[in-house]
mmCIF file of N, CA and C in Angstrom:
data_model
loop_
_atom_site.group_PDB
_atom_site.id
_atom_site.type_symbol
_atom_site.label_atom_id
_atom_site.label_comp_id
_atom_site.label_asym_id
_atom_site.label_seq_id
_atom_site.Cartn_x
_atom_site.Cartn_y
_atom_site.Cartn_z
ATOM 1 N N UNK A 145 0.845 -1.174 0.000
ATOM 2 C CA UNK A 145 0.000 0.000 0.000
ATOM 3 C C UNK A 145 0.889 1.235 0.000
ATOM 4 N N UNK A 146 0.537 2.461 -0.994
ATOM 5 C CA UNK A 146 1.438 3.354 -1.077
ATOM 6 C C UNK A 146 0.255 4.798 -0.421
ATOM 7 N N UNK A 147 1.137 5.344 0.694
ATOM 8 C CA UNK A 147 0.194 6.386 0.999
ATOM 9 C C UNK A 147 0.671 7.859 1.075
ATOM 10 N N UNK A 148 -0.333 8.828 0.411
ATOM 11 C CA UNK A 148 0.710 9.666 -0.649
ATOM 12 C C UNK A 148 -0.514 10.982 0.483
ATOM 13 N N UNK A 149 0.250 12.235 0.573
ATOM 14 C CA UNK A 149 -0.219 12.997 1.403
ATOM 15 C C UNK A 149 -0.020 14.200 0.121
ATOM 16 N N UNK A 150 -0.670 15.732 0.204
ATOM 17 C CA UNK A 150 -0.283 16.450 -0.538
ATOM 18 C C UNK A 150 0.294 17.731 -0.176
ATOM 19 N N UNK A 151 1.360 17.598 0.495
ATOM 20 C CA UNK A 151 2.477 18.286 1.068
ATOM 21 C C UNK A 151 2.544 19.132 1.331
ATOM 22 N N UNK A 152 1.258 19.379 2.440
ATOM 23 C CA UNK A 152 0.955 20.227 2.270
ATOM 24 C C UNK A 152 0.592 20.510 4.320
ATOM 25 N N UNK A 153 1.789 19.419 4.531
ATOM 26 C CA UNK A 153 1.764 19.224 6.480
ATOM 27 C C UNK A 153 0.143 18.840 6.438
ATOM 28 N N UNK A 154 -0.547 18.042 5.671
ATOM 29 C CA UNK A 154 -1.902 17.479 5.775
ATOM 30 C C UNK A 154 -1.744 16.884 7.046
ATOM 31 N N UNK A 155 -2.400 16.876 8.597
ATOM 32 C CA UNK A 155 -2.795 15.795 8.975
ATOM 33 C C UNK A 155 -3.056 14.516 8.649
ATOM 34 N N UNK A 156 -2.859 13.150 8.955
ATOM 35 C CA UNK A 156 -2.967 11.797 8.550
ATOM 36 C C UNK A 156 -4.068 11.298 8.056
ATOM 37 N N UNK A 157 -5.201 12.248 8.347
ATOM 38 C CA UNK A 157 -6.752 11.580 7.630
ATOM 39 C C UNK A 157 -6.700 12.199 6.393
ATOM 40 N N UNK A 158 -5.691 12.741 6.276
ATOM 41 C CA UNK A 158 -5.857 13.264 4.707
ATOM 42 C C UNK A 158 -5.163 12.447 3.987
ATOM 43 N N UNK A 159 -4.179 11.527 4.362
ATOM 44 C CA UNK A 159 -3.483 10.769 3.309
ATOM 45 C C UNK A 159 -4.486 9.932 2.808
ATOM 46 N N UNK A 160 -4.297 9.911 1.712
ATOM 47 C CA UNK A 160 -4.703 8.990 0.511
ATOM 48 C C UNK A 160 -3.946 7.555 -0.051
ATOM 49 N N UNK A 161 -4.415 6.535 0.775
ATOM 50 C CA UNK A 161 -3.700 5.374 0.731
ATOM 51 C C UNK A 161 -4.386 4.538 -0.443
ATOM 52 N N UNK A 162 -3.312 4.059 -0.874
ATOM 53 C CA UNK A 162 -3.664 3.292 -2.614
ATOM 54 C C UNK A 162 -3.283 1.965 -2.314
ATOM 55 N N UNK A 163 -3.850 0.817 -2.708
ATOM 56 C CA UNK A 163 -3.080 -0.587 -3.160
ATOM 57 C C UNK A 163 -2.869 -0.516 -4.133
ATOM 58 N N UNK A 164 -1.678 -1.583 -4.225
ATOM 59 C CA UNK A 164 -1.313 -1.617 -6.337
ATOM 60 C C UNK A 164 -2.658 -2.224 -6.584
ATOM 61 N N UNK A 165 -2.722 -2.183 -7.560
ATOM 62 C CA UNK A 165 -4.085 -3.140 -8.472
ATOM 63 C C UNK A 165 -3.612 -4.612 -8.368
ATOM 64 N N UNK A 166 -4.807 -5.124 -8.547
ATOM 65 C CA UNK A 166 -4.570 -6.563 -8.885
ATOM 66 C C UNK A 166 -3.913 -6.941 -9.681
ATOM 67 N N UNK A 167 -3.034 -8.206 -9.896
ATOM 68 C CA UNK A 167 -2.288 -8.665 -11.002
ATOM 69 C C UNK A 167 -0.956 -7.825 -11.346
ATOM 70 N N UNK A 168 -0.713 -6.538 -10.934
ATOM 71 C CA UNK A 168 0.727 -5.953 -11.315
ATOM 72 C C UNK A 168 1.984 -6.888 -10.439
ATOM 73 N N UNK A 169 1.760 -7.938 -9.862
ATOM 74 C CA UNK A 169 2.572 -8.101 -9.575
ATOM 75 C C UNK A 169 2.626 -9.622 -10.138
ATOM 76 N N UNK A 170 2.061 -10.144 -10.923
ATOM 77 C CA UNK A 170 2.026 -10.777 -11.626
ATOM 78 C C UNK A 170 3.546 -11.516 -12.235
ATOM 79 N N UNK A 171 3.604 -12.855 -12.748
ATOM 80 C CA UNK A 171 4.855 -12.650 -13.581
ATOM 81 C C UNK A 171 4.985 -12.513 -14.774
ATOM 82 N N UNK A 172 6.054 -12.134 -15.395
ATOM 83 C CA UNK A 172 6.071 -11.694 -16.708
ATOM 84 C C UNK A 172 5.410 -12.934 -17.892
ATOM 85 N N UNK A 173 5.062 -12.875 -19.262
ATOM 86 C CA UNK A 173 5.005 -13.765 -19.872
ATOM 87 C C UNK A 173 5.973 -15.017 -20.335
ATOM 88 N N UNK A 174 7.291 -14.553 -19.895
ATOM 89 C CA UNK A 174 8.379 -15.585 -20.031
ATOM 90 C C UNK A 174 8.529 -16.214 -18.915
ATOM 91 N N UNK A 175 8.121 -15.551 -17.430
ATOM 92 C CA UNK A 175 8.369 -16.274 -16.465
ATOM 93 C C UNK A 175 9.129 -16.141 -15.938
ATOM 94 N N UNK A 176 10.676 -15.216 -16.498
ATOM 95 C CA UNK A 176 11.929 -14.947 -16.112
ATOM 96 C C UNK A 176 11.995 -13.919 -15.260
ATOM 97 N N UNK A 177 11.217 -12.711 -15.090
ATOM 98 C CA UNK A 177 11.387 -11.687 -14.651
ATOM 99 C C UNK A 177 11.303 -12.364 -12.948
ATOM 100 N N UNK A 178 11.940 -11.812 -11.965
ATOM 101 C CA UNK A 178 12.367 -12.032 -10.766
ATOM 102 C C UNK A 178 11.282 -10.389 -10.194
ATOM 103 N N UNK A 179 10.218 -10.738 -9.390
ATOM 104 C CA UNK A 179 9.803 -9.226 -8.758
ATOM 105 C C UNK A 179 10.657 -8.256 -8.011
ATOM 106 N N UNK A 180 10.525 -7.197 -8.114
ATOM 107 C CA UNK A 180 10.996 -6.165 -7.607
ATOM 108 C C UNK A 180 10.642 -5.199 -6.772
ATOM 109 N N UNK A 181 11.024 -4.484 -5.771
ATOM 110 C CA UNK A 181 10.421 -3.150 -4.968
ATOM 111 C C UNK A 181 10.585 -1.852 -5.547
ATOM 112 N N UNK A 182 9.610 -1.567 -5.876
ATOM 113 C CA UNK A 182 9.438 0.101 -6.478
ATOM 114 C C UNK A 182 8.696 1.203 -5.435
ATOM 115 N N UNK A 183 9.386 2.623 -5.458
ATOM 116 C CA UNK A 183 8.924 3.143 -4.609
ATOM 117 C C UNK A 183 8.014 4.123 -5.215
ATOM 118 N N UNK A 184 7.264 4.744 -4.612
ATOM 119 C CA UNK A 184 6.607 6.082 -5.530
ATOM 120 C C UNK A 184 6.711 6.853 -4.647
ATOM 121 N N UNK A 185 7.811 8.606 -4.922
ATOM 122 C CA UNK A 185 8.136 9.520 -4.510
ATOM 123 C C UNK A 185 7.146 10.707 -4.993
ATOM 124 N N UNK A 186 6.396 11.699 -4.036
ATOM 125 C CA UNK A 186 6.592 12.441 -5.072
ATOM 126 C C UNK A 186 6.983 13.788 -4.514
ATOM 127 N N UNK A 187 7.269 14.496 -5.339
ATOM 128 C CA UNK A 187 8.212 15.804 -5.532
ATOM 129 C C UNK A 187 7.955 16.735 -6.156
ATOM 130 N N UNK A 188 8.157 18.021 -6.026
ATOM 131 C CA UNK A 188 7.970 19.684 -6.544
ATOM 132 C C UNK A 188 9.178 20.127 -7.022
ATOM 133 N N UNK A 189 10.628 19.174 -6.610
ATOM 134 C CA UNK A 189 11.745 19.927 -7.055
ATOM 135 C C UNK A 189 12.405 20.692 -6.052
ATOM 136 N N UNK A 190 11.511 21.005 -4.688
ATOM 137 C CA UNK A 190 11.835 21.228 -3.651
ATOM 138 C C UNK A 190 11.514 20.332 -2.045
ATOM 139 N N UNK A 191 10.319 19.952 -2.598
ATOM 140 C CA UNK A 191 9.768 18.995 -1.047
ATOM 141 C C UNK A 191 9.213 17.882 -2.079
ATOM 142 N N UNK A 192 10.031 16.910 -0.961
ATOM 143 C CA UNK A 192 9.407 15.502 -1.374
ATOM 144 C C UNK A 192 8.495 14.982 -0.580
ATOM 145 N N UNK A 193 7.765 13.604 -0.757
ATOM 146 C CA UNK A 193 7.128 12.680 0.039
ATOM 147 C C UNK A 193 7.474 11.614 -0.167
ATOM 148 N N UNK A 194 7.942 10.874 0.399
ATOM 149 C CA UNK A 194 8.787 9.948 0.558
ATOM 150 C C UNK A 194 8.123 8.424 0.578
ATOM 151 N N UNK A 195 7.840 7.813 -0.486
ATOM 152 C CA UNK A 195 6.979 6.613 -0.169
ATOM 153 C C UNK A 195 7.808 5.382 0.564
ATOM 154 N N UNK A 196 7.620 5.310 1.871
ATOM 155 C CA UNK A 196 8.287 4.412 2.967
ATOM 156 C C UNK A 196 8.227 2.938 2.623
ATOM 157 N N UNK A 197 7.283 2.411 1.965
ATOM 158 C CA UNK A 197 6.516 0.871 1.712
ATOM 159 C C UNK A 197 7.201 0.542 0.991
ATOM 160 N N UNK A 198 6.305 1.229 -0.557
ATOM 161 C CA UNK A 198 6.929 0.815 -1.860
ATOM 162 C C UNK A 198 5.982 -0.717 -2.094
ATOM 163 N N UNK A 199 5.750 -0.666 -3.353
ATOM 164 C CA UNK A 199 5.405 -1.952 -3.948
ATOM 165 C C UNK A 199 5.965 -2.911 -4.222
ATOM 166 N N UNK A 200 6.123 -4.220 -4.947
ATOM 167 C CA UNK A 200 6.452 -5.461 -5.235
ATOM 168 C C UNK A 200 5.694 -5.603 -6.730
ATOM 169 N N UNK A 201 6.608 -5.267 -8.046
ATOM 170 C CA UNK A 201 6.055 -5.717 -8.579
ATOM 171 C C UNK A 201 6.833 -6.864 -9.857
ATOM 172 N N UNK A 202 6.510 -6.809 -10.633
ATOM 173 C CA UNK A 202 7.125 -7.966 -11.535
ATOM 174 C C UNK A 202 8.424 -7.548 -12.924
ATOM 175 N N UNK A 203 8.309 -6.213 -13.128
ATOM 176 C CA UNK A 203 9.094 -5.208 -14.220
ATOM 177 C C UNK A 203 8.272 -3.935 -13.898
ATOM 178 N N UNK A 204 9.481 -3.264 -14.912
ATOM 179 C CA UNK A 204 9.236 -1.357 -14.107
ATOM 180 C C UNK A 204 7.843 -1.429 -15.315
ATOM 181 N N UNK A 205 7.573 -2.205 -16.094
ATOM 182 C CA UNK A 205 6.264 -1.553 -16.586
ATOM 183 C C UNK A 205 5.621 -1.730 -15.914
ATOM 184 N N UNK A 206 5.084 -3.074 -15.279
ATOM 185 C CA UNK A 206 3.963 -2.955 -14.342
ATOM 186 C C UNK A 206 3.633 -1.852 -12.814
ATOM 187 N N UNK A 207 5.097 -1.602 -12.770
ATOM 188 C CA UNK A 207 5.115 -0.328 -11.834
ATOM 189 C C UNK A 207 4.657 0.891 -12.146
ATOM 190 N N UNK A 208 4.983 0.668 -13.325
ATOM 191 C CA UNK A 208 4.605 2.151 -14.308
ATOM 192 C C UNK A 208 2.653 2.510 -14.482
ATOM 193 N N UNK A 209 2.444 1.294 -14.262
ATOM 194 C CA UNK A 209 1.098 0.704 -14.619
ATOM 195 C C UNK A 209 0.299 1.257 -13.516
ATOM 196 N N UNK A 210 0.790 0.292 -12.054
ATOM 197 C CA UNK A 210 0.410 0.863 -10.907
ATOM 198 C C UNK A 210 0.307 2.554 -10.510
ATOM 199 N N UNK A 211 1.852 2.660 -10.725
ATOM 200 C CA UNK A 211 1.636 4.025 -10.523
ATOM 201 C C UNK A 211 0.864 5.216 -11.524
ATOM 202 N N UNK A 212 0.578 5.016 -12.398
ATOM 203 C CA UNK A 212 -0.294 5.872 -13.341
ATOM 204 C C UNK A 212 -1.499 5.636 -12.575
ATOM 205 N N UNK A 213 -2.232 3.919 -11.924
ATOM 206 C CA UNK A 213 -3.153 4.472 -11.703
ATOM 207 C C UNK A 213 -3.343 5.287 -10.013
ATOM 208 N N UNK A 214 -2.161 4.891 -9.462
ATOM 209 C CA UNK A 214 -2.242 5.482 -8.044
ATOM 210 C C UNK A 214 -2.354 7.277 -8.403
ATOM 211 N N UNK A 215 -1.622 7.812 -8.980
ATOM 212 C CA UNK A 215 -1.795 9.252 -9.790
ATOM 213 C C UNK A 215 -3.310 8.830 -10.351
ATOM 214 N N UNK A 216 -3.957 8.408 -10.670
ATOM 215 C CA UNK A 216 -5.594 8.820 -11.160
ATOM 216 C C UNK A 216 -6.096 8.838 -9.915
ATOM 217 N N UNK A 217 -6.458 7.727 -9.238
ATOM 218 C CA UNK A 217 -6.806 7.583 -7.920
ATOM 219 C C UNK A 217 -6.438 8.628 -7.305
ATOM 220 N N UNK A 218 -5.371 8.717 -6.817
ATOM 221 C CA UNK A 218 -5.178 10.424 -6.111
ATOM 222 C C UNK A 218 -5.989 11.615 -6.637
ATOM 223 N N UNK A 219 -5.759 12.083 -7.975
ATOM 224 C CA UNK A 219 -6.404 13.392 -8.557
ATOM 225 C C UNK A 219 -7.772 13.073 -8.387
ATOM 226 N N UNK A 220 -8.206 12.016 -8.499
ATOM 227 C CA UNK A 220 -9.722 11.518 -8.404
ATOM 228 C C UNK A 220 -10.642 11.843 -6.878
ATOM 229 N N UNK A 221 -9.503 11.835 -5.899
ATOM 230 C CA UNK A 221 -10.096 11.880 -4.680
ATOM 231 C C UNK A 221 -10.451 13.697 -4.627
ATOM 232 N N UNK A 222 -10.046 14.638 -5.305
ATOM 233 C CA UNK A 222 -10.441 16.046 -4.612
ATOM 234 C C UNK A 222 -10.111 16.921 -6.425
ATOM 235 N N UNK A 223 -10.613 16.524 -7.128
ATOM 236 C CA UNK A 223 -11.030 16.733 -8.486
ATOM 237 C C UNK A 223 -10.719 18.436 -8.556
ATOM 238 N N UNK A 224 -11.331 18.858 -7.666
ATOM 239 C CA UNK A 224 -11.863 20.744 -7.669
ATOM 240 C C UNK A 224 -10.796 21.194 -7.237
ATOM 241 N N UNK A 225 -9.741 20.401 -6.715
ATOM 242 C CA UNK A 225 -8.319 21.129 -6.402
ATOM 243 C C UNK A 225 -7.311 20.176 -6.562
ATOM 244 N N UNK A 226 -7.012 20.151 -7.957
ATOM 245 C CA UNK A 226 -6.185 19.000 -8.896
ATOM 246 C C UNK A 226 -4.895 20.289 -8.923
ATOM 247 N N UNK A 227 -5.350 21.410 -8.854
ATOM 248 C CA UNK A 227 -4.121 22.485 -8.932
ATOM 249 C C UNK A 227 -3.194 22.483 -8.012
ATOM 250 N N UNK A 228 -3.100 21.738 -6.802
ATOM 251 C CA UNK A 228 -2.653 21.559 -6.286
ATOM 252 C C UNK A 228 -1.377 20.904 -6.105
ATOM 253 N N UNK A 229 -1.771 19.942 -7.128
ATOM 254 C CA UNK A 229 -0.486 19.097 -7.680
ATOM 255 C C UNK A 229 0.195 19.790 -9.020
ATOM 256 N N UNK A 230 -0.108 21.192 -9.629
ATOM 257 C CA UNK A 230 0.309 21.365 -10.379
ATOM 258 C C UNK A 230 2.298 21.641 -9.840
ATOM 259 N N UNK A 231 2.980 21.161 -11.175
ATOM 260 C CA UNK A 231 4.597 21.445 -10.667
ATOM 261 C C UNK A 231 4.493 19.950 -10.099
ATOM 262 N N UNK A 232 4.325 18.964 -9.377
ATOM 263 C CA UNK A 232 4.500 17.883 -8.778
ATOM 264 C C UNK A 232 4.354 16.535 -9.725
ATOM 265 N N UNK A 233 5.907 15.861 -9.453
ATOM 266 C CA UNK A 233 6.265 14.575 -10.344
ATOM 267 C C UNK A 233 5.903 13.333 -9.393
ATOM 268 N N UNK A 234 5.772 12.298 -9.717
ATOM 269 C CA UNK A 234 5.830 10.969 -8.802
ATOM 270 C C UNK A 234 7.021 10.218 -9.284
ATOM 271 N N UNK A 235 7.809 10.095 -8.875
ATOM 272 C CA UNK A 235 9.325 9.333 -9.016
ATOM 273 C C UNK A 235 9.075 7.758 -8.485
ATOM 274 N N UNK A 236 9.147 7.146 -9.653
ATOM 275 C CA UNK A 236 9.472 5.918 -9.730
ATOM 276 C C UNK A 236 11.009 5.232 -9.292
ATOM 277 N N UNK A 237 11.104 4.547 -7.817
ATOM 278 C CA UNK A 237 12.420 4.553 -7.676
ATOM 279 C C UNK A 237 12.846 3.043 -7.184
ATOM 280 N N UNK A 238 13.791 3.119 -7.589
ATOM 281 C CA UNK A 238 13.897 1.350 -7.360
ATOM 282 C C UNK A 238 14.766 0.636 -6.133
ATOM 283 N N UNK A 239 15.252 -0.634 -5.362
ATOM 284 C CA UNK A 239 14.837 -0.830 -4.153
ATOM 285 C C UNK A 239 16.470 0.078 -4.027
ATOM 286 N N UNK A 240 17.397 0.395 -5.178
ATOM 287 C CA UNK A 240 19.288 0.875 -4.989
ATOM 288 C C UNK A 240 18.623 2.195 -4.567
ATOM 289 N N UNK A 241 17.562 3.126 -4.554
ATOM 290 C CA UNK A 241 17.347 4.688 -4.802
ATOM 291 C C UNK A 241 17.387 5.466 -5.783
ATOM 292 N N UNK A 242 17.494 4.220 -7.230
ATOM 293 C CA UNK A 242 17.742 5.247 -7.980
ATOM 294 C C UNK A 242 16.548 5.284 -8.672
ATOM 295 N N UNK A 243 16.129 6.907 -9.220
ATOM 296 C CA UNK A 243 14.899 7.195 -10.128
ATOM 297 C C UNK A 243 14.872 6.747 -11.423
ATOM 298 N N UNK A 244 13.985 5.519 -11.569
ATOM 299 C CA UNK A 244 13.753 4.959 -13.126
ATOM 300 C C UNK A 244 12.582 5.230 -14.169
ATOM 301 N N UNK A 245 11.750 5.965 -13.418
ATOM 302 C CA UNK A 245 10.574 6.740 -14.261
ATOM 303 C C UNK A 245 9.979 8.136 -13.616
ATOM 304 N N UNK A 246 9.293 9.109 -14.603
ATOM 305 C CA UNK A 246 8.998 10.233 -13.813
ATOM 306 C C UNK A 246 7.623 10.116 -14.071
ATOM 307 N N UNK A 247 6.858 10.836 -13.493
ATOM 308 C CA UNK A 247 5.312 10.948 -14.117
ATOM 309 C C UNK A 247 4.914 12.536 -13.567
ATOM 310 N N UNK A 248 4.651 13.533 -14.772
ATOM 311 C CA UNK A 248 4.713 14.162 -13.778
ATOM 312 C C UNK A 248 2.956 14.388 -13.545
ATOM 313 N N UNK A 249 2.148 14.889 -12.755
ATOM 314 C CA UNK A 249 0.870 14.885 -12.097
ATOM 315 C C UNK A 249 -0.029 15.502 -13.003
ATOM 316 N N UNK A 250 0.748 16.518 -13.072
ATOM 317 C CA UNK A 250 -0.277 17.662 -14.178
ATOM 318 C C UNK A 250 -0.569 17.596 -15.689
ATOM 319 N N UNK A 251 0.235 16.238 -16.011
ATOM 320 C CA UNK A 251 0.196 16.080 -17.465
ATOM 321 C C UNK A 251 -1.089 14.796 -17.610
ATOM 322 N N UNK A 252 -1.556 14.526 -16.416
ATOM 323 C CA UNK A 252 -2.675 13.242 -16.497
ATOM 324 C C UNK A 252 -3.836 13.801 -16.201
ATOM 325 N N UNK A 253 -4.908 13.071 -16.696
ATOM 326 C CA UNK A 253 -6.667 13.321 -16.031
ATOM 327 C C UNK A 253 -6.825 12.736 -15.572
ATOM 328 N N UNK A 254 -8.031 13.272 -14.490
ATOM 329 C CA UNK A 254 -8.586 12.373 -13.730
ATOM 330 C C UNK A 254 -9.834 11.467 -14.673
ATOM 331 N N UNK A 255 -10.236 10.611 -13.911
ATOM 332 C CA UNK A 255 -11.082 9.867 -14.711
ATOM 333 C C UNK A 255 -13.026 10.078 -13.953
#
């Protein structure tokens, strides 16, 4: 479970806690892929949020997967103040620390 606050010193009933979806952690179609821990950060360039958990999933696409929809899910929860996240990326990071995908917030819709 990844639980993403909007950095905004929210109190804890405001975080917005996500599970990955079903099946992203799935194994690949060859079978070879070994799962992995991915974290989802997100960031302004100045303040981060630091995702402590991090997921388990099978390749960085399916992370990629998850996290696009944890970013819908989020914007989805408070629609009328999506501006909020404007300027703010979610950093895809893997279990070494290093950033392997960006997403940034303001370039997605909500659904």
């Amino acid at each position: 479970m990844v639980t993403f606050t909007n950095g905004k010193q929210a109190p804890a009933e405001d975080a917005v806690e996500i599970d990955p979806p079903a099946g992203t952690s799935a194994g690949s179609a060859t079978g070879l892929s070994a799962p992995a821990r991915y974290y989802f950060n997100l960031t302004d360039g100045d303040s981060m949020i630091r995702d402590e958990e991090g997921i388990t999933a099978s390749s960085l696409q399916a992370a990629v997967v998850s996290a696009m929809e944890a970013v819908e899910e989020l914007r989805a929860q408070d629609p009328l103040n999506s501006d909020e996240w404007q300027g703010w990326q979610l950093e895809i990071v893997d279990a070494s620390g290093q950033a392997v995908q960006v997403i940034p917030l303001d370039a997605l819709s909500a659904h």
